[in-house]
Each structure stands twice: as C-alpha cells, then as structure tokens.
Coordinates of C-alpha atoms in Angstrom, one line a residue:
M1 CA 15.5 21.2 54.6
A2 CA 14.2 18.3 55.8
S3 CA 14.6 15.3 52.8
L4 CA 11.7 13.5 53.1
S5 CA 11.3 10.3 55.6
S6 CA 11.9 6.5 54.7
D7 CA 7.7 6.5 55.1
E8 CA 7.2 9.6 53.1
W9 CA 9.2 8.1 51.0
R10 CA 7.4 4.3 50.7
A11 CA 3.9 6.4 50.3
I12 CA 5.1 8.5 47.3
C13 CA 6.3 5.2 45.1
D14 CA 2.8 3.7 47.0
K15 CA 0.8 6.9 45.0
F16 CA 2.8 6.2 42.2
T17 CA 1.7 2.4 41.8
N18 CA -1.6 3.1 42.0
A19 CA -1.6 5.6 40.0
Q20 CA 0.7 3.9 37.1
N21 CA -2.1 0.7 38.0
L22 CA -5.7 3.3 37.8
T23 CA -4.2 4.2 34.2
E24 CA -3.0 1.3 32.5
V25 CA -5.3 -1.6 34.1
E26 CA -8.5 -0.2 35.7
S27 CA -9.1 2.3 32.8
R28 CA -10.1 -0.8 30.6
N29 CA -12.5 -1.2 32.7
D30 CA -14.2 2.6 32.6
P31 CA -17.9 2.5 31.7
E32 CA -18.8 4.2 28.6
N33 CA -20.8 7.1 29.9
D34 CA -17.7 8.1 32.3
P35 CA -14.4 6.9 29.6
F36 CA -11.4 9.0 31.7
R37 CA -12.8 7.9 35.4
S38 CA -9.2 6.0 36.3
K39 CA -7.5 8.4 34.6
Y40 CA -8.8 11.2 37.2
K41 CA -7.7 9.2 40.0
A42 CA -4.7 9.0 38.9
R43 CA -4.1 12.5 37.6
E44 CA -4.7 13.4 41.4
L45 CA -2.5 11.0 42.9
L46 CA -0.4 12.8 39.7
R47 CA -0.7 15.8 41.8
E48 CA -0.5 14.7 45.8
I49 CA 3.1 13.3 44.7
Y50 CA 4.3 17.1 42.6
C51 CA 3.0 18.6 46.0
S52 CA 4.8 16.3 47.8
L53 CA 8.3 16.3 46.0
K54 CA 8.3 20.5 45.2
S55 CA 7.4 21.0 49.5
F56 CA 11.5 19.2 49.8
E57 CA 12.8 21.0 47.1
V58 CA 16.3 21.1 47.8
S59 CA 18.5 24.1 46.7
E60 CA 20.2 24.1 43.4
G61 CA 24.1 22.4 43.9
E62 CA 22.9 20.8 47.2
E63 CA 22.4 17.1 48.3
D64 CA 19.7 16.5 50.0
G65 CA 20.3 13.8 53.2
G66 CA 19.6 10.6 50.5
G67 CA 22.7 11.9 48.4
E68 CA 20.3 13.2 46.2
S69 CA 21.1 15.6 43.4
A70 CA 19.6 18.5 42.1
G71 CA 19.4 17.1 39.0
L72 CA 17.5 13.9 40.0
R73 CA 15.4 16.6 41.4
A74 CA 14.3 18.0 38.4
A75 CA 14.3 14.7 36.8
K76 CA 11.7 13.3 39.3
L77 CA 9.9 16.4 39.2
G78 CA 10.3 16.8 35.0
A79 CA 9.0 12.5 35.3
V80 CA 5.2 13.7 37.3
E81 CA 5.0 16.5 34.8
Y82 CA 5.7 14.0 31.9
Y83 CA 2.9 11.3 33.5
L84 CA 0.8 14.8 34.1
G85 CA 1.4 15.9 30.3
V86 CA 0.7 12.4 29.1
N87 CA -3.0 11.8 31.3
H88 CA -4.7 15.6 30.6
V89 CA -3.9 14.1 26.6
D90 CA -5.3 10.8 27.1
T91 CA -8.4 12.8 28.4
E92 CA -8.3 14.4 25.1
E93 CA -6.9 18.4 27.0
L94 CA -4.4 18.4 24.3
S95 CA -2.9 22.2 25.5
A96 CA -2.9 20.9 29.2
G97 CA -0.7 18.4 28.0
Q98 CA 1.4 20.4 26.4
E99 CA 2.0 22.6 29.3
H100 CA 2.9 20.2 30.9
L101 CA 5.2 18.4 28.6
M102 CA 6.6 21.5 28.3
N103 CA 7.4 22.9 31.8
C104 CA 9.3 18.5 31.7
M105 CA 11.1 19.8 29.3
K106 CA 11.8 23.1 31.3
L107 CA 13.2 21.1 34.2
L108 CA 15.2 18.7 32.0
G109 CA 16.7 22.1 30.4
R110 CA 18.7 22.0 33.9
C111 CA 20.2 19.1 33.8
S112 CA 23.0 17.8 30.8
V113 CA 21.9 13.8 29.9
S114 CA 23.7 11.2 32.0
S115 CA 22.2 7.5 31.8
E116 CA 19.4 8.7 35.2
N117 CA 17.7 10.8 33.0
V118 CA 18.3 10.1 29.3
S119 CA 15.1 8.2 29.3
L120 CA 12.8 10.6 30.3
F121 CA 14.5 12.7 27.3
I122 CA 13.5 10.5 24.9
H123 CA 10.0 9.7 26.4
V124 CA 8.8 14.1 26.4
R125 CA 9.6 13.8 23.1
N126 CA 8.4 11.5 21.9
Q127 CA 5.0 12.0 23.1
L128 CA 5.2 16.3 21.8
G129 CA 5.9 15.5 18.6
I130 CA 3.0 13.1 18.7
L131 CA 0.7 16.2 19.9
W132 CA 2.5 18.4 16.9
A133 CA 1.5 15.5 14.4
G134 CA -1.9 15.3 15.6
R135 CA -2.1 18.8 14.7
D136 CA -0.4 18.7 11.6
E137 CA 2.0 20.3 12.2
T138 CA 4.8 18.6 11.4
E139 CA 7.7 20.0 10.8
T140 CA 6.9 21.1 15.0
A141 CA 6.8 17.3 15.7
Q142 CA 9.9 16.7 13.4
G143 CA 12.3 18.7 15.5
F144 CA 11.3 16.8 18.7
L145 CA 11.5 13.5 17.1
E146 CA 15.0 14.1 15.4
T147 CA 16.6 15.4 18.7
A148 CA 15.0 12.3 20.4
E149 CA 16.9 10.4 17.5
S150 CA 20.1 12.5 18.2
I151 CA 19.9 12.0 21.9
Y152 CA 19.7 8.0 21.9
Q153 CA 22.5 7.5 19.3
H154 CA 24.8 10.7 21.5
Y155 CA 23.8 8.9 24.6
M156 CA 24.9 4.9 22.9
K157 CA 27.9 6.4 21.9
E158 CA 29.5 7.9 24.8
D159 CA 27.5 5.5 27.8
G160 CA 25.4 2.8 26.8
S161 CA 24.9 1.9 30.0
P162 CA 21.7 0.0 30.7
P163 CA 19.4 3.5 31.6
T164 CA 16.9 4.4 35.1
D165 CA 13.4 4.1 33.0
M166 CA 11.3 6.3 34.6
T167 CA 9.0 4.3 36.7
E168 CA 12.3 4.0 39.0
Y169 CA 12.5 7.3 39.9
F170 CA 9.5 6.0 42.4
T171 CA 10.0 2.3 43.2
T172 CA 11.8 1.6 46.1
E173 CA 15.3 0.1 46.0
E174 CA 14.1 -4.0 46.2
K175 CA 11.7 -3.4 43.3
L176 CA 14.1 -1.3 40.5
L177 CA 15.0 -3.5 36.8
T178 CA 17.2 -5.7 35.7
H179 CA 19.6 -4.3 33.0
Q180 CA 17.8 -6.3 30.9
E181 CA 14.7 -4.7 31.3
R182 CA 15.9 -1.1 31.9
T183 CA 18.0 -2.0 28.3
K184 CA 14.1 -3.3 26.5
R185 CA 12.5 -0.6 28.1
F186 CA 14.8 2.0 26.6
E187 CA 14.7 0.5 23.4
L188 CA 11.6 0.1 22.9
A189 CA 11.3 3.5 23.5
Y190 CA 14.2 4.8 20.7
T191 CA 11.7 2.4 18.1
H192 CA 8.9 4.6 19.3
T193 CA 10.6 7.3 18.0
M194 CA 11.4 5.9 14.3
Y195 CA 8.1 4.6 14.4
Y196 CA 7.1 8.1 14.8
L197 CA 9.3 9.8 12.2
A198 CA 8.5 7.1 9.6
Q199 CA 4.7 8.8 10.0
V200 CA 6.6 12.0 9.9
Y201 CA 8.2 11.4 6.7
K202 CA 5.7 10.1 5.3
N203 CA 3.7 12.9 5.5
L204 CA 6.5 15.0 4.6
G205 CA 7.0 12.7 0.7
Q206 CA 9.6 11.7 2.0
T207 CA 8.7 8.0 1.1
E208 CA 12.8 7.0 0.8
R209 CA 13.0 7.7 4.3
A210 CA 10.4 6.5 5.9
A211 CA 10.5 3.5 4.2
T212 CA 14.1 2.6 6.1
Y213 CA 12.9 4.0 9.4
C214 CA 9.4 1.8 8.7
H215 CA 11.5 -1.3 7.6
S216 CA 14.2 -0.5 11.0
T217 CA 11.1 -0.2 13.3
L218 CA 9.6 -3.5 12.3
Q219 CA 13.1 -5.4 12.7
R220 CA 13.4 -3.5 16.2
Q221 CA 10.1 -4.8 17.4
L222 CA 11.0 -8.4 16.4
Q223 CA 14.3 -8.5 18.0
L224 CA 12.3 -7.0 21.0
N225 CA 9.6 -8.8 21.3
Q226 CA 6.9 -6.3 21.5
F227 CA 4.6 -6.2 18.6
N228 CA 1.2 -6.8 17.7
P229 CA 1.1 -10.2 15.4
M230 CA -1.7 -8.8 12.9
E231 CA 0.0 -4.9 13.2
W232 CA 3.4 -5.7 12.7
A233 CA 2.0 -7.7 9.7
L234 CA 0.2 -5.9 8.4
N235 CA 2.9 -3.3 7.9
A236 CA 5.4 -4.9 7.1
A237 CA 3.3 -6.4 3.9
T238 CA 2.4 -1.8 3.4
L239 CA 5.6 -1.5 3.0
S240 CA 6.5 -4.3 0.6
Q241 CA 3.8 -2.1 -1.6
Y242 CA 6.7 0.8 -1.3
Y243 CA 10.1 -1.4 -2.1
I244 CA 7.4 -3.4 -5.0
T245 CA 6.8 0.5 -6.9
K246 CA 10.4 1.0 -6.8
G247 CA 11.4 -2.4 -8.7
R248 CA 12.7 -3.3 -5.0
Y249 CA 11.8 -7.0 -5.6
M250 CA 13.8 -8.9 -3.2
E251 CA 13.0 -7.0 -0.1
G252 CA 9.0 -6.3 -1.5
R253 CA 9.6 -10.0 -1.1
H254 CA 11.0 -10.4 2.2
C255 CA 8.7 -8.4 3.9
L256 CA 5.5 -10.1 2.4
S257 CA 7.1 -13.9 3.3
A258 CA 7.9 -12.2 7.1
A259 CA 4.6 -9.9 6.8
T260 CA 2.6 -14.9 6.0
V261 CA 4.6 -15.5 8.7
I262 CA 4.3 -12.9 11.5
S263 CA 0.0 -13.3 10.8
G264 CA 0.5 -17.2 11.8
L265 CA 1.5 -16.0 15.0
A266 CA -1.8 -14.3 15.7
G267 CA -2.8 -18.1 15.9
E268 CA -6.6 -19.6 15.4
V269 CA -9.0 -18.3 17.6
P270 CA -11.4 -20.7 20.0
S271 CA -14.6 -20.3 18.4
E272 CA -16.9 -18.6 21.6
A273 CA -19.5 -16.3 20.4
T274 CA -17.0 -13.3 22.0
E275 CA -14.0 -14.5 19.6
N276 CA -16.2 -14.0 16.3
E277 CA -15.0 -10.5 15.8
R278 CA -11.5 -10.8 16.2
R279 CA -11.7 -14.0 14.1
E280 CA -12.8 -11.9 11.0
Q281 CA -10.2 -9.6 11.8
L282 CA -7.8 -12.0 11.7
R283 CA -9.6 -13.4 7.9
Q284 CA -9.7 -9.8 6.9
K285 CA -6.2 -8.7 7.6
R286 CA -5.2 -12.0 6.2
A287 CA -7.0 -11.5 2.7
E288 CA -5.1 -8.2 2.7
I289 CA -2.1 -9.7 3.0
A290 CA -2.7 -12.2 0.5
R291 CA -3.6 -9.3 -1.9
C292 CA -0.4 -7.4 -1.2
W293 CA 1.3 -10.5 -2.6
I294 CA -0.7 -10.2 -6.1
K295 CA 0.5 -7.3 -6.6
Y296 CA 4.4 -8.4 -5.8
C297 CA 3.7 -11.6 -8.6
L298 CA 1.4 -9.2 -11.2
N299 CA 4.2 -6.1 -10.7
L300 CA 7.1 -8.3 -11.1
L301 CA 5.3 -9.9 -14.4
Q302 CA 4.5 -6.9 -15.6
D303 CA 8.0 -4.9 -15.5
A304 CA 9.3 -8.4 -16.8
K305 CA 6.6 -7.2 -19.8
K306 CA 7.9 -3.3 -20.3
L307 CA 11.5 -5.1 -20.4
L308 CA 11.1 -7.5 -23.0
E309 CA 8.7 -6.2 -25.6
D310 CA 9.8 -4.0 -28.5
N311 CA 7.9 -1.4 -30.1
I312 CA 5.1 -3.1 -31.1
G313 CA 4.4 -5.2 -27.9
E314 CA 6.0 -8.5 -28.7
L315 CA 8.5 -10.1 -26.5
D316 CA 12.2 -9.3 -28.1
T317 CA 13.7 -12.4 -28.6
D318 CA 17.6 -11.1 -28.5
R319 CA 16.6 -9.1 -25.7
Q320 CA 14.9 -12.3 -23.8
D321 CA 19.2 -13.9 -25.0
E322 CA 21.1 -10.8 -23.3
L323 CA 19.1 -11.0 -20.6
K324 CA 19.8 -14.3 -20.2
R325 CA 23.2 -14.3 -19.9
A326 CA 23.2 -11.4 -18.2
R327 CA 21.6 -12.9 -15.5
R328 CA 23.7 -15.3 -14.1
G329 CA 25.9 -12.6 -12.6
E330 CA 22.6 -11.4 -11.0
E331 CA 21.7 -14.5 -9.3
E332 CA 25.1 -14.1 -7.9
E333 CA 24.8 -10.9 -7.1
E334 CA 21.1 -11.3 -5.4
E335 CA 22.6 -13.9 -2.9
K336 CA 25.3 -11.1 -2.1
G337 CA 22.6 -8.3 -1.9
R338 CA 20.4 -10.9 0.3
K339 CA 23.6 -11.6 3.1
S340 CA 23.8 -7.8 3.3
A341 CA 20.4 -6.7 3.4
L342 CA 18.6 -5.5 6.7
L343 CA 16.6 -9.3 7.4
F344 CA 13.7 -9.4 9.4
G345 CA 13.3 -12.1 12.1
S346 CA 14.6 -13.6 15.2
E347 CA 15.9 -17.4 15.9
D348 CA 12.3 -18.9 16.0
T349 CA 10.9 -17.0 12.4
F350 CA 14.0 -16.9 10.3
D351 CA 14.1 -20.7 8.8
S352 CA 10.2 -20.0 7.6
I353 CA 10.0 -16.9 6.2
A354 CA 13.0 -17.9 4.3
S355 CA 11.5 -20.8 3.3
L356 CA 8.0 -18.6 2.2
E357 CA 10.6 -17.1 0.4
E358 CA 11.8 -19.6 -2.0
K359 CA 8.4 -20.4 -3.6
V360 CA 8.7 -17.6 -5.3
R361 CA 11.6 -15.9 -7.1
C362 CA 12.2 -11.4 -7.1
L363 CA 13.7 -12.3 -10.3
F364 CA 12.4 -11.0 -13.7
P365 CA 10.8 -14.2 -14.9
L366 CA 12.0 -14.2 -18.5
D367 CA 10.4 -16.6 -20.4
F368 CA 6.3 -18.2 -20.2
T369 CA 7.3 -21.3 -17.2
E370 CA 9.5 -19.1 -15.3
A371 CA 6.0 -16.2 -16.0
R372 CA 3.8 -19.4 -15.5
A373 CA 5.3 -20.1 -12.0
V374 CA 4.8 -16.1 -10.6
F375 CA 1.5 -16.5 -12.4
L376 CA 0.6 -19.8 -10.3
V377 CA 1.4 -17.9 -7.1
G378 CA 0.0 -14.7 -7.4
Q379 CA -3.0 -16.6 -8.1
N380 CA -3.6 -18.6 -5.2
Y381 CA -3.0 -15.5 -3.5
V382 CA -6.2 -14.6 -5.4
T383 CA -8.3 -18.1 -4.2
Q384 CA -6.9 -16.8 -0.8
A385 CA -8.0 -13.0 -1.2
K386 CA -11.5 -13.6 -3.0
E387 CA -12.2 -15.5 0.0
Y388 CA -13.1 -13.5 2.7
F389 CA -13.5 -10.6 0.0
Q390 CA -16.6 -12.0 -1.5
M391 CA -19.2 -10.2 -4.0
D392 CA -22.1 -9.8 -1.6
G393 CA -20.8 -7.4 1.4
Y394 CA -17.7 -6.0 -0.8
V395 CA -18.5 -5.2 -4.1
T396 CA -15.5 -2.9 -5.0
D397 CA -12.7 -5.2 -3.6
H398 CA -14.2 -7.7 -5.2
I399 CA -14.2 -6.7 -8.4
E400 CA -10.4 -4.9 -7.8
I401 CA -9.1 -8.3 -7.4
L402 CA -11.3 -9.6 -10.3
Q403 CA -9.3 -7.1 -12.2
D404 CA -5.5 -7.9 -10.7
H405 CA -6.9 -11.7 -11.6
S406 CA -7.9 -10.3 -15.3
A407 CA -4.1 -8.3 -15.7
L408 CA -1.9 -11.6 -14.5
F409 CA -3.9 -13.4 -17.2
R410 CA -2.4 -10.3 -19.7
A411 CA 0.7 -10.0 -18.6
L412 CA 1.3 -13.9 -18.6
A413 CA -0.6 -14.0 -22.2
F414 CA 2.7 -11.7 -23.6
F415 CA 5.1 -14.7 -22.5
E416 CA 2.7 -17.4 -24.3
E417 CA 3.8 -18.1 -28.0
D418 CA 1.3 -20.2 -29.3
L419 CA -1.6 -18.2 -29.9
E420 CA -4.2 -20.5 -29.7
R421 CA -3.8 -20.6 -26.2
R422 CA -2.3 -17.2 -26.1
C423 CA -6.6 -16.4 -26.8
K424 CA -7.6 -18.7 -24.7
M425 CA -5.8 -16.2 -21.7
H426 CA -7.7 -14.1 -23.1
K427 CA -10.9 -15.6 -23.0
R428 CA -10.5 -16.1 -19.7
R429 CA -10.4 -12.3 -18.8
V430 CA -13.6 -11.9 -21.0
D431 CA -15.3 -14.8 -18.7
M432 CA -14.3 -13.2 -14.9
L433 CA -15.3 -9.6 -16.2
E434 CA -18.2 -10.2 -18.5
P435 CA -20.6 -11.3 -15.9
I436 CA -19.8 -8.2 -13.3
C437 CA -19.9 -5.3 -16.0
T438 CA -23.4 -6.6 -16.8
D439 CA -25.2 -7.5 -13.7
L440 CA -23.7 -4.0 -11.5
N441 CA -25.8 -1.5 -10.8
A442 CA -24.5 2.1 -13.4
Q443 CA -25.7 4.1 -10.8
Y444 CA -23.3 3.3 -7.7
Y445 CA -20.7 1.5 -9.4
L446 CA -20.7 3.5 -13.1
M447 CA -16.8 4.3 -12.3
I448 CA -15.8 0.5 -11.9
R449 CA -18.0 -0.2 -15.0
R450 CA -16.6 2.8 -17.1
Q451 CA -12.4 0.2 -16.4
L452 CA -14.5 -2.3 -16.8
M453 CA -16.3 -1.6 -20.5
F454 CA -13.0 -0.4 -21.3
E455 CA -11.1 -3.3 -20.4
L456 CA -13.0 -5.8 -22.0
A457 CA -13.3 -3.5 -25.2
E458 CA -9.2 -3.5 -25.2
T459 CA -10.0 -7.6 -24.5
Y460 CA -12.1 -8.4 -27.1
S461 CA -9.9 -6.3 -29.5
E462 CA -7.0 -7.7 -28.9
M463 CA -8.3 -11.7 -29.2
M464 CA -9.3 -10.2 -32.7
D465 CA -5.9 -10.0 -34.2
L466 CA -4.7 -13.3 -33.0
K467 CA -7.0 -15.0 -34.4
L468 CA -6.8 -12.6 -37.4
T469 CA -3.0 -13.6 -37.4
L470 CA -3.5 -17.1 -36.6
A471 CA -6.3 -16.9 -39.8
N472 CA -3.5 -15.4 -42.0
R473 CA -1.1 -18.0 -41.3
Q474 CA -3.1 -20.9 -42.2
A475 CA -4.4 -19.7 -45.3
D476 CA -2.3 -20.4 -48.3
T477 CA -4.2 -17.0 -50.1
Q478 CA -5.5 -14.0 -48.9
S479 CA -9.9 -15.8 -48.8
L480 CA -10.4 -16.1 -45.0
D481 CA -13.0 -18.9 -44.7
S482 CA -16.9 -17.9 -43.9
H483 CA -16.5 -19.4 -40.7
T484 CA -13.0 -17.1 -40.0
I485 CA -14.8 -14.4 -41.3
K486 CA -17.4 -14.5 -38.8
K487 CA -15.7 -15.4 -35.5
F488 CA -13.3 -11.8 -36.3
N489 CA -16.9 -9.7 -37.1
H490 CA -18.4 -11.5 -33.6
L491 CA -14.7 -10.2 -32.0
C492 CA -14.6 -6.9 -34.5
S493 CA -18.3 -5.7 -33.0
A494 CA -18.2 -7.0 -29.4
S495 CA -14.8 -4.7 -28.9
A496 CA -16.2 -1.5 -30.4
K497 CA -20.1 -2.6 -28.6
Y498 CA -18.3 -2.5 -25.4
F499 CA -16.6 0.9 -26.2
Q500 CA -19.5 3.1 -27.6
M501 CA -20.6 1.4 -23.7
F502 CA -18.5 3.7 -22.0
L503 CA -19.1 6.3 -24.3
D504 CA -22.4 5.7 -24.0
S505 CA -22.1 6.5 -20.0
L506 CA -20.9 9.6 -20.9
C507 CA -23.9 11.3 -22.0
S508 CA -26.6 12.8 -20.6
P509 CA -29.5 11.1 -19.2
E510 CA -31.2 12.1 -22.4
G511 CA -28.3 10.5 -25.0
K512 CA -26.7 14.3 -25.2
V513 CA -23.0 13.8 -25.8
P514 CA -21.0 16.3 -23.0
E515 CA -19.0 19.6 -25.1
H516 CA -16.9 19.2 -22.8
L517 CA -14.6 16.1 -21.6
E518 CA -13.4 15.8 -17.7
E519 CA -9.6 15.4 -17.5
E520 CA -10.4 12.0 -16.3
V521 CA -12.0 10.8 -19.2
L522 CA -10.4 12.5 -21.8
R523 CA -7.8 10.4 -22.9
P524 CA -10.0 7.0 -22.9
A525 CA -13.0 8.6 -24.3
L526 CA -10.6 9.7 -27.4
V527 CA -9.2 6.6 -27.2
A528 CA -12.7 5.0 -27.3
R529 CA -14.0 6.9 -30.7
F530 CA -10.7 6.3 -32.4
R531 CA -11.0 2.5 -31.8
V532 CA -14.3 2.5 -32.6
A533 CA -13.5 4.4 -36.1
R534 CA -11.1 1.7 -36.7
L535 CA -13.1 -1.2 -35.8
H536 CA -16.3 -0.4 -37.6
S537 CA -13.7 0.2 -41.2
R538 CA -12.3 -3.0 -40.3
L539 CA -15.6 -5.4 -40.5
I540 CA -15.7 -7.6 -42.9
S541 CA -19.5 -8.1 -45.2
S542 CA -19.4 -8.6 -48.4
S543 CA -23.2 -6.4 -48.9
P544 CA -21.7 -3.0 -50.3
S545 CA -24.4 -1.0 -48.8
V546 CA -23.4 -2.5 -45.1
Q547 CA -19.5 -1.8 -45.5
L548 CA -21.2 1.6 -46.7
D549 CA -22.5 1.7 -43.7
N550 CA -19.6 0.7 -41.5
L551 CA -17.3 3.3 -43.3
N552 CA -19.8 6.6 -42.6
R553 CA -19.9 5.6 -39.4
S554 CA -15.5 4.9 -38.8
L555 CA -15.3 8.5 -40.2
E556 CA -17.8 10.3 -38.2
N557 CA -15.9 8.4 -35.2
Y558 CA -12.4 10.1 -36.5
K559 CA -13.7 13.8 -37.7
Y560 CA -15.4 13.7 -33.8
V561 CA -11.2 13.3 -32.6
V562 CA -10.4 15.4 -34.9
Q563 CA -12.5 18.3 -34.2
Y564 CA -13.0 18.1 -30.6
C565 CA -9.0 18.5 -30.5
E566 CA -9.6 21.7 -32.5
T567 CA -11.7 23.1 -30.1
H568 CA -9.6 21.9 -27.2
P569 CA -6.4 22.2 -28.2
E570 CA -5.4 21.3 -24.6
A571 CA -6.7 18.2 -25.4
A572 CA -4.3 17.3 -28.7
T573 CA -1.4 16.1 -26.7
T574 CA -3.2 13.3 -25.3
V575 CA -3.6 12.0 -27.7
E576 CA -1.1 12.9 -30.2
T577 CA -0.8 9.3 -32.3
E578 CA -4.8 9.1 -32.1
L579 CA -5.1 12.7 -33.6
E580 CA -2.1 12.0 -36.0
L581 CA -4.0 9.1 -37.7
S582 CA -7.1 10.1 -37.6
K583 CA -6.5 13.2 -39.3
E584 CA -4.7 10.5 -42.0
M585 CA -8.4 8.9 -41.6
V586 CA -10.6 11.8 -42.2
G587 CA -9.2 12.4 -45.6
L588 CA -8.5 8.9 -46.8
L589 CA -12.3 7.8 -45.8
P590 CA -14.4 9.8 -48.1
L591 CA -12.3 8.5 -50.8
K592 CA -12.8 5.1 -50.3
I593 CA -16.7 5.7 -49.7
N594 CA -16.8 7.7 -53.3
R595 CA -15.5 4.6 -54.8
L596 CA -18.0 2.5 -53.0
K597 CA -20.9 4.6 -54.3
A598 CA -20.0 5.2 -57.9
R599 CA -19.6 0.4 -57.6
M600 CA -23.0 0.7 -56.0
A601 CA -24.2 3.4 -58.6
A602 CA -23.0 0.9 -61.8
N603 CA -23.9 -1.8 -59.9
N604 CA -27.8 -1.0 -60.0

C-alpha cells in the first residue's frame, strides 16, 4: 500500500493546524446565534484528516515507506478520534463525543505505553473522566482518572523522557516541540488528572484525599506557571477552610497567605468602561478571600477557648500555665513542620507568602495579648470584606460578616480578665446587631432575624451576669444599690425580650403557639423557653404584685418545657439539662408563689 507523499503529509498537517486554530482562537468570536460555527468547521477538517489516514492504513506489523510503525499509526488515528471526541463534547453532543473517545481507547488498546503515545493515553482518560463526572457517574469517572494517574506514575518511573505531545503527530519536522515544552505539556495533563480526581474524591465524601489532591494540583500549577491568579487564589482559600475545620492552622494559614499574594498578581485593571465588570469580579474575589481569613482568625480563637475553658466556661489558669509550658516545644516542632509541609510558591512569590504568614500566628493564643493580636487581624479583614459586601445589595453576606465580627468579640472577651472591659466588648456586639435586627424585613429574612434575636438575647444575658458579679464584688453587704438594680433589670428584661421575640416568630400569624416544633428550631425554642423562665424569676422588684407576676410567668415557661417533652418524648434528649432543671422548678416555684401570696394576704 502506498505511503503518504510529503506533499500529502504537509496538507494533512496544515488541515490540523487550521482545525486547532478554529477550535482555540476563532471560536471565541462566533456569533451568539451560531455559537459552534468554528467548532463545526474544525470537525469537518478532522474528519477529512481521519479519512486520509484511513486510506493509507498499513497492515499490522508492517512499516510504511516513512519508517512509521503500526503503533504510531494507531496513535495518530486515535488522536484524531480524541480531537473529534472533545469537539463533540464542546458542542454538547455528549454521546457522540463518548463514542469517539472510546474509539480512541480501542485504537490505543492495540499499543503498549511508550513515549510516543503516553500523552494521549492520559488525555483521553481525563476527558472520559470529565464526561462521566458530568453525568454524576462518579465511580466510572474515578476509574478512568485513577488509571490515567497510574499510567503517568509508571511511565515516569520506567522511562521519564519528555513524551511526544499529541499535536506533534501532525507537525512537520521543523515545528516539533522542545524537550522543555514537551515536559511542560505532559506535566500539565497530569495536573489536570489530579484536579479532576480532587473533585471526584470530594463528591465521594473522601475529603482528606480530595484536599491532598487539591493541594498538589495548586502546587503544580504554580510550578508550571499555568494558572489564572484569581481562580487559583480562590481555590487555595477554599482549601484553607478544609484545613481550618481539621484544626490544621499552619496549612490553613499557608493557603490563605498564598491566596492573598497570588490574587495580587491579578493586578489592577486600567479603568475603562469595558473593564468595570472584571474589576468588580476582582474586588468580589478579594473580599471572599478576606472572609476566609476572618474564619481562620475566628476558628483559631474559638478552638483556643475550648482548650482553655473549665466546666463553667471560664478560663482555667492551671490549664493555661500547662499549655504555655508545652508550647515552647511546639514552637520548635512548628519550625520542623513548616520545612516538611508541602509549601506553595515559585522563586518570586515565596518570600511574600512567608512574610504574610508571619503577621498572624498559627499556634493557639493562650492569653489576652496573643488573642487580641489574632482578633485585630480578623477585624481588619472584616473591614475589607464589608467594603465590598455592603448592606445595600448584599444583605445576607453583610450580616454574616457582622455575625463573624460579633463572634470575634465574643471569643476575645473570654480572654479578658477585667470584667468591665469584657462587658464593653459584649456591648459592642449588641450595638452591631441590634439595629439590623430591628430594621430587617421580617418576612424575607426570617431565619437571619431568628439567629440575631437569639444571639442578642444571649449577649444581654452574659452582660447581666457580668454586672451582677461586678456588683457583688464591690458591695460589702449583699444589698445592691438602686442604680445597679435598674441596670441589672434592664439587661435582664432585654434578654427576655429577645428570647420572647424569637418564640413569637415561631407562632402563626394569629399568634397561635405551634403544637409541634420543627427539628431545626426544636432545641433553640425549648432553650429560649427555659431562659425566659429563669430571667423572669431573676428580675428584682420591691413590689410583691410585680414579683408574683414574674414568678407566674416563670412557672408557665418551665411548665411548657416539661409538658412539651412529655407529649414529644423525642425532644427530651435535645434539652436534657434544661428539662431536669425545669422539672425541679415546676416542683419548687408553686411553694414560693404560695408563700408570697400568704405574705401579701397578711399585709392587706
């Protein structure tokens, strides 16, 4: 059978170059009403190449005049099938795309892996992996991608030379790629394998594995200098959130520092009208990275608090001393850990990432000074995030950022030994959340308002306890002065008011209390009832009739908790402590009420 003449071969190479140009360049300018015009033209050229190659096919084992093996010939045909497959997938003809990709697999099935075809072996499996993942057939996708991974690993171990790129099958001698370019393209194909595997493992719920693959993908993209800065930065920031939830703050901080540095590479865009949208996107993504930093600082403070608190939620000083002693060793470990961790960066960005990391610690803060340093970093990112996510246009995001800011204050207050200053921190939280809670549309933002009411109720309650502790420390006798009583009652009533608002929000429009509480509000509703009961019994009044009203309201709410758990036994496990205390109070309060009534009758 005749072999291709050099002119015929050159014609095939030209067609291939044209098809690539149509696919990658021309298609960007296709009109909206004919979005695949260039892709269809490219498809015709690929089909023509396929027919030309088929008509000159050499039987197995023979070599044609050009010294080309049947294996390479199969790989070339396979490559055209591959490009046809990708072309059909791009034009949303998935079944046809799958058929072409599977034809490519069949042709490759005749060959053993070599430097001539290994790149195609991996590319075709990557594409089939994406195709099946898009159909939610995650296990099938996993199969293709894991095979691609092991082909890469085996090839690198056994051979490792820069393999032929598929485009070179249709390139004339003088246009072949350099070894460096071949290596880069091959490594990029494997980076895609890892990226898709990270998605697959995430969808299979294998988060640890997904994070490892995501981390390696990001690292490889930087090394190969193949990445979109903003997209890379957001992926790194998202990965940081995984590390934070696992308590791996060093890796979390590293990902965030890298995200901040790399997002800076996206650069400020010249201010033309057409660039407005892109500038807006950059601002939004930077604000999203700032929000990830807020979560980092908040979680670091909250986890430190859990380590340090005693059984009533106060700072355990013995534990604090013990942890401070242990930490000297930890700091040395941290240095070693940093050296062995998989660090991001290229020559240019390495130092900037490290200097950002130094601005915030990754070990748990153990006292107020250390906690305040973390708090201030978090607060700085709150300001940045709020600049973009403003109340006008981003209500939910803006409020979530405020809730995080409030939570930062709450976590810092735990470390503050001066009770007056601690109280002021809680007051800042009230000032931040109260106006929003009042102004929000009750209908549209019901869930958010409930969260705010509950948090405000708890904050007022904490302030009330702090005021009482302070007053008792200062007073020589047990009696409180009228100013303190007024302050205490104000805080107590405000807390009860917000718990009651939360409970009222659960009622029907006619004000009817629900017979059955939905699961997501079950515990908060019963806790709110219990807290309202306690708050009413704590209000201080010199008038017996006011005292009686307060005690009756208190009893009514304790009774509600007990009765609800009797008629809904499944609720009892969600509020064990509150239920036990409520039962006790339902037994005790009637005696107290009767004694008060008897006193009132005797005085009349």
